[in-house]
Amino acid sequence: MTRISFDTYYDTYLFECAGHTEYASAGQDVLCSAISILCYTLRTLLRDAYEEGKIDRYQEDFSPGYVRMDFALPDDSAQILDSAMAILRGFQLLEEAFPDFVEADV
């Protein structure tokens, strides 16, 4: 099972995605592929925003079976948070469709 979480601590946000869905064998798991592309999309959004100076702090760990992104947003960054929430909605949709394989607390 893949577990996804998104937590807020004041102006700091923590995204974590851990585990493999085991929906299909390695290399054939379309559900893991869907989760991966959502992780990479969120990563691109946050990295680009950080490089443009729109995010105060950004750290990441992308390892096989584990993703962690930790970032801090200034007060005037509602657009970035809205975009991130739209991507996180994708994880919720996967949980709704595949509850035995995905747990999304976002």
PDB file of N, CA and C in Angstrom:
ATOM      1  N   MET A   1       0.845  -1.181   0.000  1.00  0.00           N
ATOM      2  CA  MET A   1       0.000   0.000   0.000  1.00  0.00           C
ATOM      3  C   MET A   1       0.888   1.242   0.000  1.00  0.00           C
ATOM      4  N   THR A   2       0.429   2.263  -0.699  1.00  0.00           N
ATOM      5  CA  THR A   2       1.103   3.558  -0.701  1.00  0.00           C
ATOM      6  C   THR A   2       0.327   4.489   0.221  1.00  0.00           C
ATOM      7  N   ARG A   3       1.065   5.150   1.100  1.00  0.00           N
ATOM      8  CA  ARG A   3       0.460   6.101   2.032  1.00  0.00           C
ATOM      9  C   ARG A   3       0.966   7.500   1.707  1.00  0.00           C
ATOM     10  N   ILE A   4       0.025   8.421   1.553  1.00  0.00           N
ATOM     11  CA  ILE A   4       0.346   9.800   1.205  1.00  0.00           C
ATOM     12  C   ILE A   4      -0.196  10.699   2.304  1.00  0.00           C
ATOM     13  N   SER A   5       0.618  11.665   2.737  1.00  0.00           N
ATOM     14  CA  SER A   5       0.142  12.615   3.747  1.00  0.00           C
ATOM     15  C   SER A   5       0.610  14.014   3.373  1.00  0.00           C
ATOM     16  N   PHE A   6      -0.161  14.983   3.844  1.00  0.00           N
ATOM     17  CA  PHE A   6       0.166  16.397   3.652  1.00  0.00           C
ATOM     18  C   PHE A   6      -0.218  17.110   4.930  1.00  0.00           C
ATOM     19  N   ASP A   7       0.791  17.614   5.627  1.00  0.00           N
ATOM     20  CA  ASP A   7       0.567  18.250   6.924  1.00  0.00           C
ATOM     21  C   ASP A   7       1.032  19.698   6.902  1.00  0.00           C
ATOM     22  N   THR A   8       0.385  20.502   7.731  1.00  0.00           N
ATOM     23  CA  THR A   8       0.701  21.924   7.844  1.00  0.00           C
ATOM     24  C   THR A   8       1.143  22.240   9.261  1.00  0.00           C
ATOM     25  N   TYR A   9       2.225  22.992   9.376  1.00  0.00           N
ATOM     26  CA  TYR A   9       2.715  23.492  10.656  1.00  0.00           C
ATOM     27  C   TYR A   9       2.983  24.985  10.477  1.00  0.00           C
ATOM     28  N   TYR A  10       2.001  25.801  10.795  1.00  0.00           N
ATOM     29  CA  TYR A  10       2.078  27.250  10.607  1.00  0.00           C
ATOM     30  C   TYR A  10       2.304  27.563   9.134  1.00  0.00           C
ATOM     31  N   ASP A  11       3.486  28.063   8.750  1.00  0.00           N
ATOM     32  CA  ASP A  11       3.752  28.391   7.353  1.00  0.00           C
ATOM     33  C   ASP A  11       4.536  27.291   6.633  1.00  0.00           C
ATOM     34  N   THR A  12       4.733  26.161   7.309  1.00  0.00           N
ATOM     35  CA  THR A  12       5.514  25.058   6.762  1.00  0.00           C
ATOM     36  C   THR A  12       4.600  23.889   6.401  1.00  0.00           C
ATOM     37  N   TYR A  13       4.905  23.259   5.280  1.00  0.00           N
ATOM     38  CA  TYR A  13       4.106  22.148   4.766  1.00  0.00           C
ATOM     39  C   TYR A  13       5.005  20.941   4.556  1.00  0.00           C
ATOM     40  N   LEU A  14       4.462  19.766   4.825  1.00  0.00           N
ATOM     41  CA  LEU A  14       5.208  18.527   4.659  1.00  0.00           C
ATOM     42  C   LEU A  14       4.367  17.548   3.856  1.00  0.00           C
ATOM     43  N   PHE A  15       4.894  17.124   2.732  1.00  0.00           N
ATOM     44  CA  PHE A  15       4.271  16.104   1.890  1.00  0.00           C
ATOM     45  C   PHE A  15       5.124  14.851   1.992  1.00  0.00           C
ATOM     46  N   GLU A  16       4.470  13.699   2.220  1.00  0.00           N
ATOM     47  CA  GLU A  16       5.173  12.417   2.229  1.00  0.00           C
ATOM     48  C   GLU A  16       4.360  11.383   1.455  1.00  0.00           C
ATOM     49  N   CYS A  17       5.074  10.566   0.724  1.00  0.00           N
ATOM     50  CA  CYS A  17       4.476   9.466  -0.028  1.00  0.00           C
ATOM     51  C   CYS A  17       5.401   8.271   0.159  1.00  0.00           C
ATOM     52  N   ALA A  18       4.877   7.188   0.733  1.00  0.00           N
ATOM     53  CA  ALA A  18       5.733   6.055   1.055  1.00  0.00           C
ATOM     54  C   ALA A  18       5.070   4.734   0.693  1.00  0.00           C
ATOM     55  N   GLY A  19       5.880   3.819   0.206  1.00  0.00           N
ATOM     56  CA  GLY A  19       5.423   2.472  -0.077  1.00  0.00           C
ATOM     57  C   GLY A  19       5.033   2.266  -1.530  1.00  0.00           C
ATOM     58  N   HIS A  20       4.927   1.008  -1.885  1.00  0.00           N
ATOM     59  CA  HIS A  20       4.505   0.624  -3.231  1.00  0.00           C
ATOM     60  C   HIS A  20       3.082   0.083  -3.160  1.00  0.00           C
ATOM     61  N   THR A  21       2.300   0.358  -4.175  1.00  0.00           N
ATOM     62  CA  THR A  21       0.894  -0.059  -4.150  1.00  0.00           C
ATOM     63  C   THR A  21       0.737  -1.563  -4.223  1.00  0.00           C
ATOM     64  N   GLU A  22       1.656  -2.244  -4.928  1.00  0.00           N
ATOM     65  CA  GLU A  22       1.562  -3.685  -5.180  1.00  0.00           C
ATOM     66  C   GLU A  22       0.282  -4.041  -5.926  1.00  0.00           C
ATOM     67  N   TYR A  23      -0.201  -3.077  -6.719  1.00  0.00           N
ATOM     68  CA  TYR A  23      -1.373  -3.301  -7.571  1.00  0.00           C
ATOM     69  C   TYR A  23      -1.036  -4.283  -8.684  1.00  0.00           C
ATOM     70  N   ALA A  24       0.204  -4.222  -9.166  1.00  0.00           N
ATOM     71  CA  ALA A  24       0.692  -5.133 -10.200  1.00  0.00           C
ATOM     72  C   ALA A  24       2.190  -5.324  -9.970  1.00  0.00           C
ATOM     73  N   SER A  25       2.806  -6.174 -10.760  1.00  0.00           N
ATOM     74  CA  SER A  25       4.229  -6.431 -10.595  1.00  0.00           C
ATOM     75  C   SER A  25       5.049  -5.201 -10.981  1.00  0.00           C
ATOM     76  N   ALA A  26       6.275  -5.159 -10.460  1.00  0.00           N
ATOM     77  CA  ALA A  26       7.165  -4.026 -10.739  1.00  0.00           C
ATOM     78  C   ALA A  26       7.332  -3.849 -12.245  1.00  0.00           C
ATOM     79  N   GLY A  27       7.255  -2.610 -12.673  1.00  0.00           N
ATOM     80  CA  GLY A  27       7.362  -2.306 -14.092  1.00  0.00           C
ATOM     81  C   GLY A  27       6.045  -2.381 -14.835  1.00  0.00           C
ATOM     82  N   GLN A  28       5.032  -2.948 -14.196  1.00  0.00           N
ATOM     83  CA  GLN A  28       3.713  -3.078 -14.804  1.00  0.00           C
ATOM     84  C   GLN A  28       2.627  -2.370 -14.000  1.00  0.00           C
ATOM     85  N   ASP A  29       3.011  -1.751 -12.912  1.00  0.00           N
ATOM     86  CA  ASP A  29       2.057  -1.175 -11.971  1.00  0.00           C
ATOM     87  C   ASP A  29       1.629   0.232 -12.405  1.00  0.00           C
ATOM     88  N   VAL A  30       0.487   0.302 -13.078  1.00  0.00           N
ATOM     89  CA  VAL A  30       0.001   1.601 -13.572  1.00  0.00           C
ATOM     90  C   VAL A  30      -0.429   2.515 -12.424  1.00  0.00           C
ATOM     91  N   LEU A  31      -0.828   1.946 -11.313  1.00  0.00           N
ATOM     92  CA  LEU A  31      -1.214   2.756 -10.163  1.00  0.00           C
ATOM     93  C   LEU A  31       0.014   3.450  -9.558  1.00  0.00           C
ATOM     94  N   CYS A  32       1.112   2.734  -9.447  1.00  0.00           N
ATOM     95  CA  CYS A  32       2.360   3.357  -8.978  1.00  0.00           C
ATOM     96  C   CYS A  32       2.800   4.439  -9.960  1.00  0.00           C
ATOM     97  N   SER A  33       2.594   4.196 -11.230  1.00  0.00           N
ATOM     98  CA  SER A  33       2.946   5.202 -12.240  1.00  0.00           C
ATOM     99  C   SER A  33       2.121   6.470 -12.056  1.00  0.00           C
ATOM    100  N   ALA A  34       0.841   6.318 -11.788  1.00  0.00           N
ATOM    101  CA  ALA A  34      -0.024   7.479 -11.571  1.00  0.00           C
ATOM    102  C   ALA A  34       0.428   8.265 -10.347  1.00  0.00           C
ATOM    103  N   ILE A  35       0.757   7.565  -9.281  1.00  0.00           N
ATOM    104  CA  ILE A  35       1.237   8.220  -8.064  1.00  0.00           C
ATOM    105  C   ILE A  35       2.560   8.933  -8.333  1.00  0.00           C
ATOM    106  N   SER A  36       3.441   8.283  -9.064  1.00  0.00           N
ATOM    107  CA  SER A  36       4.740   8.884  -9.372  1.00  0.00           C
ATOM    108  C   SER A  36       4.592  10.170 -10.164  1.00  0.00           C
ATOM    109  N   ILE A  37       3.734  10.179 -11.170  1.00  0.00           N
ATOM    110  CA  ILE A  37       3.601  11.381 -11.983  1.00  0.00           C
ATOM    111  C   ILE A  37       2.999  12.525 -11.172  1.00  0.00           C
ATOM    112  N   LEU A  38       2.105  12.225 -10.234  1.00  0.00           N
ATOM    113  CA  LEU A  38       1.590  13.276  -9.354  1.00  0.00           C
ATOM    114  C   LEU A  38       2.701  13.814  -8.453  1.00  0.00           C
ATOM    115  N   CYS A  39       3.563  12.934  -7.946  1.00  0.00           N
ATOM    116  CA  CYS A  39       4.696  13.378  -7.120  1.00  0.00           C
ATOM    117  C   CYS A  39       5.634  14.266  -7.929  1.00  0.00           C
ATOM    118  N   TYR A  40       5.941  13.861  -9.141  1.00  0.00           N
ATOM    119  CA  TYR A  40       6.838  14.665  -9.984  1.00  0.00           C
ATOM    120  C   TYR A  40       6.198  15.993 -10.381  1.00  0.00           C
ATOM    121  N   THR A  41       4.894  16.008 -10.570  1.00  0.00           N
ATOM    122  CA  THR A  41       4.206  17.259 -10.897  1.00  0.00           C
ATOM    123  C   THR A  41       4.272  18.227  -9.716  1.00  0.00           C
ATOM    124  N   LEU A  42       4.015  17.713  -8.510  1.00  0.00           N
ATOM    125  CA  LEU A  42       4.120  18.551  -7.310  1.00  0.00           C
ATOM    126  C   LEU A  42       5.551  19.047  -7.134  1.00  0.00           C
ATOM    127  N   ARG A  43       6.506  18.166  -7.351  1.00  0.00           N
ATOM    128  CA  ARG A  43       7.916  18.536  -7.242  1.00  0.00           C
ATOM    129  C   ARG A  43       8.272  19.678  -8.198  1.00  0.00           C
ATOM    130  N   THR A  44       7.819  19.583  -9.426  1.00  0.00           N
ATOM    131  CA  THR A  44       8.104  20.617 -10.418  1.00  0.00           C
ATOM    132  C   THR A  44       7.473  21.951 -10.021  1.00  0.00           C
ATOM    133  N   LEU A  45       6.233  21.911  -9.571  1.00  0.00           N
ATOM    134  CA  LEU A  45       5.566  23.136  -9.110  1.00  0.00           C
ATOM    135  C   LEU A  45       6.379  23.805  -8.012  1.00  0.00           C
ATOM    136  N   LEU A  46       6.771  23.034  -7.002  1.00  0.00           N
ATOM    137  CA  LEU A  46       7.464  23.593  -5.844  1.00  0.00           C
ATOM    138  C   LEU A  46       8.888  24.030  -6.176  1.00  0.00           C
ATOM    139  N   ARG A  47       9.602  23.240  -6.953  1.00  0.00           N
ATOM    140  CA  ARG A  47      10.966  23.628  -7.347  1.00  0.00           C
ATOM    141  C   ARG A  47      10.961  24.922  -8.156  1.00  0.00           C
ATOM    142  N   ASP A  48      10.058  24.995  -9.134  1.00  0.00           N
ATOM    143  CA  ASP A  48       9.976  26.202  -9.961  1.00  0.00           C
ATOM    144  C   ASP A  48       9.656  27.424  -9.105  1.00  0.00           C
ATOM    145  N   ALA A  49       8.699  27.274  -8.192  1.00  0.00           N
ATOM    146  CA  ALA A  49       8.320  28.384  -7.313  1.00  0.00           C
ATOM    147  C   ALA A  49       9.496  28.785  -6.422  1.00  0.00           C
ATOM    148  N   TYR A  50      10.250  27.803  -5.943  1.00  0.00           N
ATOM    149  CA  TYR A  50      11.417  28.104  -5.104  1.00  0.00           C
ATOM    150  C   TYR A  50      12.481  28.855  -5.905  1.00  0.00           C
ATOM    151  N   GLU A  51      12.752  28.379  -7.107  1.00  0.00           N
ATOM    152  CA  GLU A  51      13.762  29.024  -7.954  1.00  0.00           C
ATOM    153  C   GLU A  51      13.341  30.445  -8.342  1.00  0.00           C
ATOM    154  N   GLU A  52      12.036  30.697  -8.408  1.00  0.00           N
ATOM    155  CA  GLU A  52      11.530  32.031  -8.729  1.00  0.00           C
ATOM    156  C   GLU A  52      11.405  32.917  -7.486  1.00  0.00           C
ATOM    157  N   GLY A  53      11.777  32.395  -6.319  1.00  0.00           N
ATOM    158  CA  GLY A  53      11.725  33.170  -5.088  1.00  0.00           C
ATOM    159  C   GLY A  53      10.338  33.281  -4.475  1.00  0.00           C
ATOM    160  N   LYS A  54       9.427  32.410  -4.885  1.00  0.00           N
ATOM    161  CA  LYS A  54       8.055  32.463  -4.381  1.00  0.00           C
ATOM    162  C   LYS A  54       7.847  31.572  -3.154  1.00  0.00           C
ATOM    163  N   ILE A  55       8.823  30.758  -2.841  1.00  0.00           N
ATOM    164  CA  ILE A  55       8.785  29.869  -1.677  1.00  0.00           C
ATOM    165  C   ILE A  55      10.000  30.196  -0.818  1.00  0.00           C
ATOM    166  N   ASP A  56       9.786  30.300   0.497  1.00  0.00           N
ATOM    167  CA  ASP A  56      10.866  30.663   1.404  1.00  0.00           C
ATOM    168  C   ASP A  56      11.901  29.547   1.575  1.00  0.00           C
ATOM    169  N   ARG A  57      11.438  28.308   1.624  1.00  0.00           N
ATOM    170  CA  ARG A  57      12.342  27.166   1.866  1.00  0.00           C
ATOM    171  C   ARG A  57      11.777  25.953   1.147  1.00  0.00           C
ATOM    172  N   TYR A  58      12.658  25.139   0.588  1.00  0.00           N
ATOM    173  CA  TYR A  58      12.221  23.910  -0.075  1.00  0.00           C
ATOM    174  C   TYR A  58      13.302  22.851   0.081  1.00  0.00           C
ATOM    175  N   GLN A  59      12.905  21.676   0.559  1.00  0.00           N
ATOM    176  CA  GLN A  59      13.797  20.521   0.671  1.00  0.00           C
ATOM    177  C   GLN A  59      13.044  19.308   0.159  1.00  0.00           C
ATOM    178  N   GLU A  60      13.773  18.376  -0.428  1.00  0.00           N
ATOM    179  CA  GLU A  60      13.123  17.170  -0.953  1.00  0.00           C
ATOM    180  C   GLU A  60      13.991  15.950  -0.741  1.00  0.00           C
ATOM    181  N   ASP A  61      13.347  14.810  -0.724  1.00  0.00           N
ATOM    182  CA  ASP A  61      13.996  13.505  -0.713  1.00  0.00           C
ATOM    183  C   ASP A  61      13.186  12.621  -1.653  1.00  0.00           C
ATOM    184  N   PHE A  62      13.775  12.269  -2.765  1.00  0.00           N
ATOM    185  CA  PHE A  62      13.147  11.355  -3.722  1.00  0.00           C
ATOM    186  C   PHE A  62      13.970  10.085  -3.740  1.00  0.00           C
ATOM    187  N   SER A  63      13.472   9.048  -3.105  1.00  0.00           N
ATOM    188  CA  SER A  63      14.137   7.753  -3.050  1.00  0.00           C
ATOM    189  C   SER A  63      13.160   6.702  -3.571  1.00  0.00           C
ATOM    190  N   PRO A  64      13.649   5.537  -3.983  1.00  0.00           N
ATOM    191  CA  PRO A  64      12.717   4.490  -4.421  1.00  0.00           C
ATOM    192  C   PRO A  64      11.706   4.156  -3.317  1.00  0.00           C
ATOM    193  N   GLY A  65      10.441   4.320  -3.615  1.00  0.00           N
ATOM    194  CA  GLY A  65       9.386   4.004  -2.659  1.00  0.00           C
ATOM    195  C   GLY A  65       9.141   5.064  -1.600  1.00  0.00           C
ATOM    196  N   TYR A  66       9.831   6.211  -1.713  1.00  0.00           N
ATOM    197  CA  TYR A  66       9.652   7.254  -0.700  1.00  0.00           C
ATOM    198  C   TYR A  66       9.881   8.634  -1.309  1.00  0.00           C
ATOM    199  N   VAL A  67       8.963   9.552  -1.012  1.00  0.00           N
ATOM    200  CA  VAL A  67       9.091  10.949  -1.428  1.00  0.00           C
ATOM    201  C   VAL A  67       8.734  11.819  -0.234  1.00  0.00           C
ATOM    202  N   ARG A  68       9.545  12.837  -0.017  1.00  0.00           N
ATOM    203  CA  ARG A  68       9.263  13.814   1.035  1.00  0.00           C
ATOM    204  C   ARG A  68       9.590  15.196   0.487  1.00  0.00           C
ATOM    205  N   MET A  69       8.657  16.123   0.637  1.00  0.00           N
ATOM    206  CA  MET A  69       8.887  17.513   0.266  1.00  0.00           C
ATOM    207  C   MET A  69       8.461  18.380   1.434  1.00  0.00           C
ATOM    208  N   ASP A  70       9.354  19.239   1.844  1.00  0.00           N
ATOM    209  CA  ASP A  70       9.160  20.108   2.993  1.00  0.00           C
ATOM    210  C   ASP A  70       9.383  21.530   2.496  1.00  0.00           C
ATOM    211  N   PHE A  71       8.381  22.392   2.677  1.00  0.00           N
ATOM    212  CA  PHE A  71       8.514  23.747   2.147  1.00  0.00           C
ATOM    213  C   PHE A  71       7.768  24.753   3.007  1.00  0.00           C
ATOM    214  N   ALA A  72       8.207  26.002   2.925  1.00  0.00           N
ATOM    215  CA  ALA A  72       7.576  27.093   3.662  1.00  0.00           C
ATOM    216  C   ALA A  72       7.085  28.130   2.665  1.00  0.00           C
ATOM    217  N   LEU A  73       5.861  28.584   2.880  1.00  0.00           N
ATOM    218  CA  LEU A  73       5.254  29.564   1.977  1.00  0.00           C
ATOM    219  C   LEU A  73       5.087  30.906   2.673  1.00  0.00           C
ATOM    220  N   PRO A  74       5.384  31.988   1.965  1.00  0.00           N
ATOM    221  CA  PRO A  74       5.090  33.312   2.525  1.00  0.00           C
ATOM    222  C   PRO A  74       3.586  33.553   2.515  1.00  0.00           C
ATOM    223  N   ASP A  75       3.157  34.590   3.188  1.00  0.00           N
ATOM    224  CA  ASP A  75       1.725  34.885   3.312  1.00  0.00           C
ATOM    225  C   ASP A  75       1.030  35.129   1.980  1.00  0.00           C
ATOM    226  N   ASP A  76       1.742  35.638   0.996  1.00  0.00           N
ATOM    227  CA  ASP A  76       1.123  35.995  -0.277  1.00  0.00           C
ATOM    228  C   ASP A  76       1.231  34.901  -1.344  1.00  0.00           C
ATOM    229  N   SER A  77       1.208  33.648  -0.938  1.00  0.00           N
ATOM    230  CA  SER A  77       1.432  32.547  -1.873  1.00  0.00           C
ATOM    231  C   SER A  77       0.203  31.650  -2.052  1.00  0.00           C
ATOM    232  N   ALA A  78      -0.973  32.211  -1.985  1.00  0.00           N
ATOM    233  CA  ALA A  78      -2.203  31.418  -2.106  1.00  0.00           C
ATOM    234  C   ALA A  78      -2.268  30.670  -3.432  1.00  0.00           C
ATOM    235  N   GLN A  79      -1.757  31.265  -4.494  1.00  0.00           N
ATOM    236  CA  GLN A  79      -1.816  30.622  -5.804  1.00  0.00           C
ATOM    237  C   GLN A  79      -0.990  29.329  -5.824  1.00  0.00           C
ATOM    238  N   ILE A  80       0.163  29.350  -5.205  1.00  0.00           N
ATOM    239  CA  ILE A  80       0.999  28.144  -5.150  1.00  0.00           C
ATOM    240  C   ILE A  80       0.306  27.068  -4.336  1.00  0.00           C
ATOM    241  N   LEU A  81      -0.256  27.441  -3.202  1.00  0.00           N
ATOM    242  CA  LEU A  81      -0.955  26.470  -2.370  1.00  0.00           C
ATOM    243  C   LEU A  81      -2.184  25.919  -3.102  1.00  0.00           C
ATOM    244  N   ASP A  82      -2.917  26.756  -3.801  1.00  0.00           N
ATOM    245  CA  ASP A  82      -4.073  26.288  -4.580  1.00  0.00           C
ATOM    246  C   ASP A  82      -3.647  25.292  -5.650  1.00  0.00           C
ATOM    247  N   SER A  83      -2.543  25.568  -6.317  1.00  0.00           N
ATOM    248  CA  SER A  83      -2.039  24.650  -7.341  1.00  0.00           C
ATOM    249  C   SER A  83      -1.608  23.321  -6.711  1.00  0.00           C
ATOM    250  N   ALA A  84      -0.938  23.398  -5.573  1.00  0.00           N
ATOM    251  CA  ALA A  84      -0.527  22.179  -4.874  1.00  0.00           C
ATOM    252  C   ALA A  84      -1.747  21.358  -4.461  1.00  0.00           C
ATOM    253  N   MET A  85      -2.783  22.029  -3.974  1.00  0.00           N
ATOM    254  CA  MET A  85      -3.990  21.324  -3.543  1.00  0.00           C
ATOM    255  C   MET A  85      -4.688  20.639  -4.720  1.00  0.00           C
ATOM    256  N   ALA A  86      -4.632  21.232  -5.901  1.00  0.00           N
ATOM    257  CA  ALA A  86      -5.212  20.606  -7.087  1.00  0.00           C
ATOM    258  C   ALA A  86      -4.475  19.312  -7.416  1.00  0.00           C
ATOM    259  N   ILE A  87      -3.157  19.322  -7.280  1.00  0.00           N
ATOM    260  CA  ILE A  87      -2.372  18.103  -7.509  1.00  0.00           C
ATOM    261  C   ILE A  87      -2.684  17.071  -6.428  1.00  0.00           C
ATOM    262  N   LEU A  88      -2.780  17.508  -5.184  1.00  0.00           N
ATOM    263  CA  LEU A  88      -3.088  16.587  -4.081  1.00  0.00           C
ATOM    264  C   LEU A  88      -4.459  15.944  -4.251  1.00  0.00           C
ATOM    265  N   ARG A  89      -5.362  16.642  -4.890  1.00  0.00           N
ATOM    266  CA  ARG A  89      -6.691  16.077  -5.159  1.00  0.00           C
ATOM    267  C   ARG A  89      -6.563  14.808  -5.999  1.00  0.00           C
ATOM    268  N   GLY A  90      -5.569  14.758  -6.857  1.00  0.00           N
ATOM    269  CA  GLY A  90      -5.327  13.548  -7.651  1.00  0.00           C
ATOM    270  C   GLY A  90      -5.062  12.331  -6.777  1.00  0.00           C
ATOM    271  N   PHE A  91      -4.336  12.520  -5.676  1.00  0.00           N
ATOM    272  CA  PHE A  91      -4.090  11.408  -4.753  1.00  0.00           C
ATOM    273  C   PHE A  91      -5.394  10.958  -4.091  1.00  0.00           C
ATOM    274  N   GLN A  92      -6.248  11.906  -3.752  1.00  0.00           N
ATOM    275  CA  GLN A  92      -7.549  11.557  -3.168  1.00  0.00           C
ATOM    276  C   GLN A  92      -8.389  10.745  -4.151  1.00  0.00           C
ATOM    277  N   LEU A  93      -8.360  11.135  -5.404  1.00  0.00           N
ATOM    278  CA  LEU A  93      -9.115  10.403  -6.428  1.00  0.00           C
ATOM    279  C   LEU A  93      -8.600   8.976  -6.578  1.00  0.00           C
ATOM    280  N   LEU A  94      -7.277   8.801  -6.502  1.00  0.00           N
ATOM    281  CA  LEU A  94      -6.720   7.455  -6.575  1.00  0.00           C
ATOM    282  C   LEU A  94      -7.139   6.630  -5.361  1.00  0.00           C
ATOM    283  N   GLU A  95      -7.168   7.252  -4.189  1.00  0.00           N
ATOM    284  CA  GLU A  95      -7.617   6.533  -2.989  1.00  0.00           C
ATOM    285  C   GLU A  95      -9.081   6.107  -3.131  1.00  0.00           C
ATOM    286  N   GLU A  96      -9.915   7.002  -3.652  1.00  0.00           N
ATOM    287  CA  GLU A  96     -11.332   6.673  -3.837  1.00  0.00           C
ATOM    288  C   GLU A  96     -11.518   5.497  -4.803  1.00  0.00           C
ATOM    289  N   ALA A  97     -10.714   5.466  -5.845  1.00  0.00           N
ATOM    290  CA  ALA A  97     -10.840   4.408  -6.855  1.00  0.00           C
ATOM    291  C   ALA A  97     -10.150   3.113  -6.438  1.00  0.00           C
ATOM    292  N   PHE A  98      -9.086   3.201  -5.632  1.00  0.00           N
ATOM    293  CA  PHE A  98      -8.279   2.031  -5.251  1.00  0.00           C
ATOM    294  C   PHE A  98      -7.983   2.031  -3.753  1.00  0.00           C
ATOM    295  N   PRO A  99      -9.013   1.958  -2.902  1.00  0.00           N
ATOM    296  CA  PRO A  99      -8.793   2.088  -1.457  1.00  0.00           C
ATOM    297  C   PRO A  99      -7.951   0.971  -0.844  1.00  0.00           C
ATOM    298  N   ASP A 100      -7.824  -0.168  -1.506  1.00  0.00           N
ATOM    299  CA  ASP A 100      -7.000  -1.256  -0.976  1.00  0.00           C
ATOM    300  C   ASP A 100      -5.514  -1.049  -1.260  1.00  0.00           C
ATOM    301  N   PHE A 101      -5.204  -0.052  -2.079  1.00  0.00           N
ATOM    302  CA  PHE A 101      -3.830   0.150  -2.515  1.00  0.00           C
ATOM    303  C   PHE A 101      -3.259   1.528  -2.198  1.00  0.00           C
ATOM    304  N   VAL A 102      -4.154   2.513  -1.945  1.00  0.00           N
ATOM    305  CA  VAL A 102      -3.716   3.894  -1.722  1.00  0.00           C
ATOM    306  C   VAL A 102      -4.453   4.467  -0.521  1.00  0.00           C
ATOM    307  N   GLU A 103      -3.699   5.099   0.362  1.00  0.00           N
ATOM    308  CA  GLU A 103      -4.272   5.828   1.502  1.00  0.00           C
ATOM    309  C   GLU A 103      -3.764   7.266   1.426  1.00  0.00           C
ATOM    310  N   ALA A 104      -4.663   8.194   1.221  1.00  0.00           N
ATOM    311  CA  ALA A 104      -4.272   9.602   1.054  1.00  0.00           C
ATOM    312  C   ALA A 104      -4.896  10.463   2.140  1.00  0.00           C
ATOM    313  N   ASP A 105      -4.055  10.961   3.017  1.00  0.00           N
ATOM    314  CA  ASP A 105      -4.483  11.878   4.071  1.00  0.00           C
ATOM    315  C   ASP A 105      -4.009  13.272   3.664  1.00  0.00           C
ATOM    316  N   VAL A 106      -4.736  13.857   2.721  1.00  0.00           N
ATOM    317  CA  VAL A 106      -4.331  15.163   2.181  1.00  0.00           C
ATOM    318  C   VAL A 106      -5.474  16.136   2.253  1.00  0.00           C
TER     319      VAL A 106
END
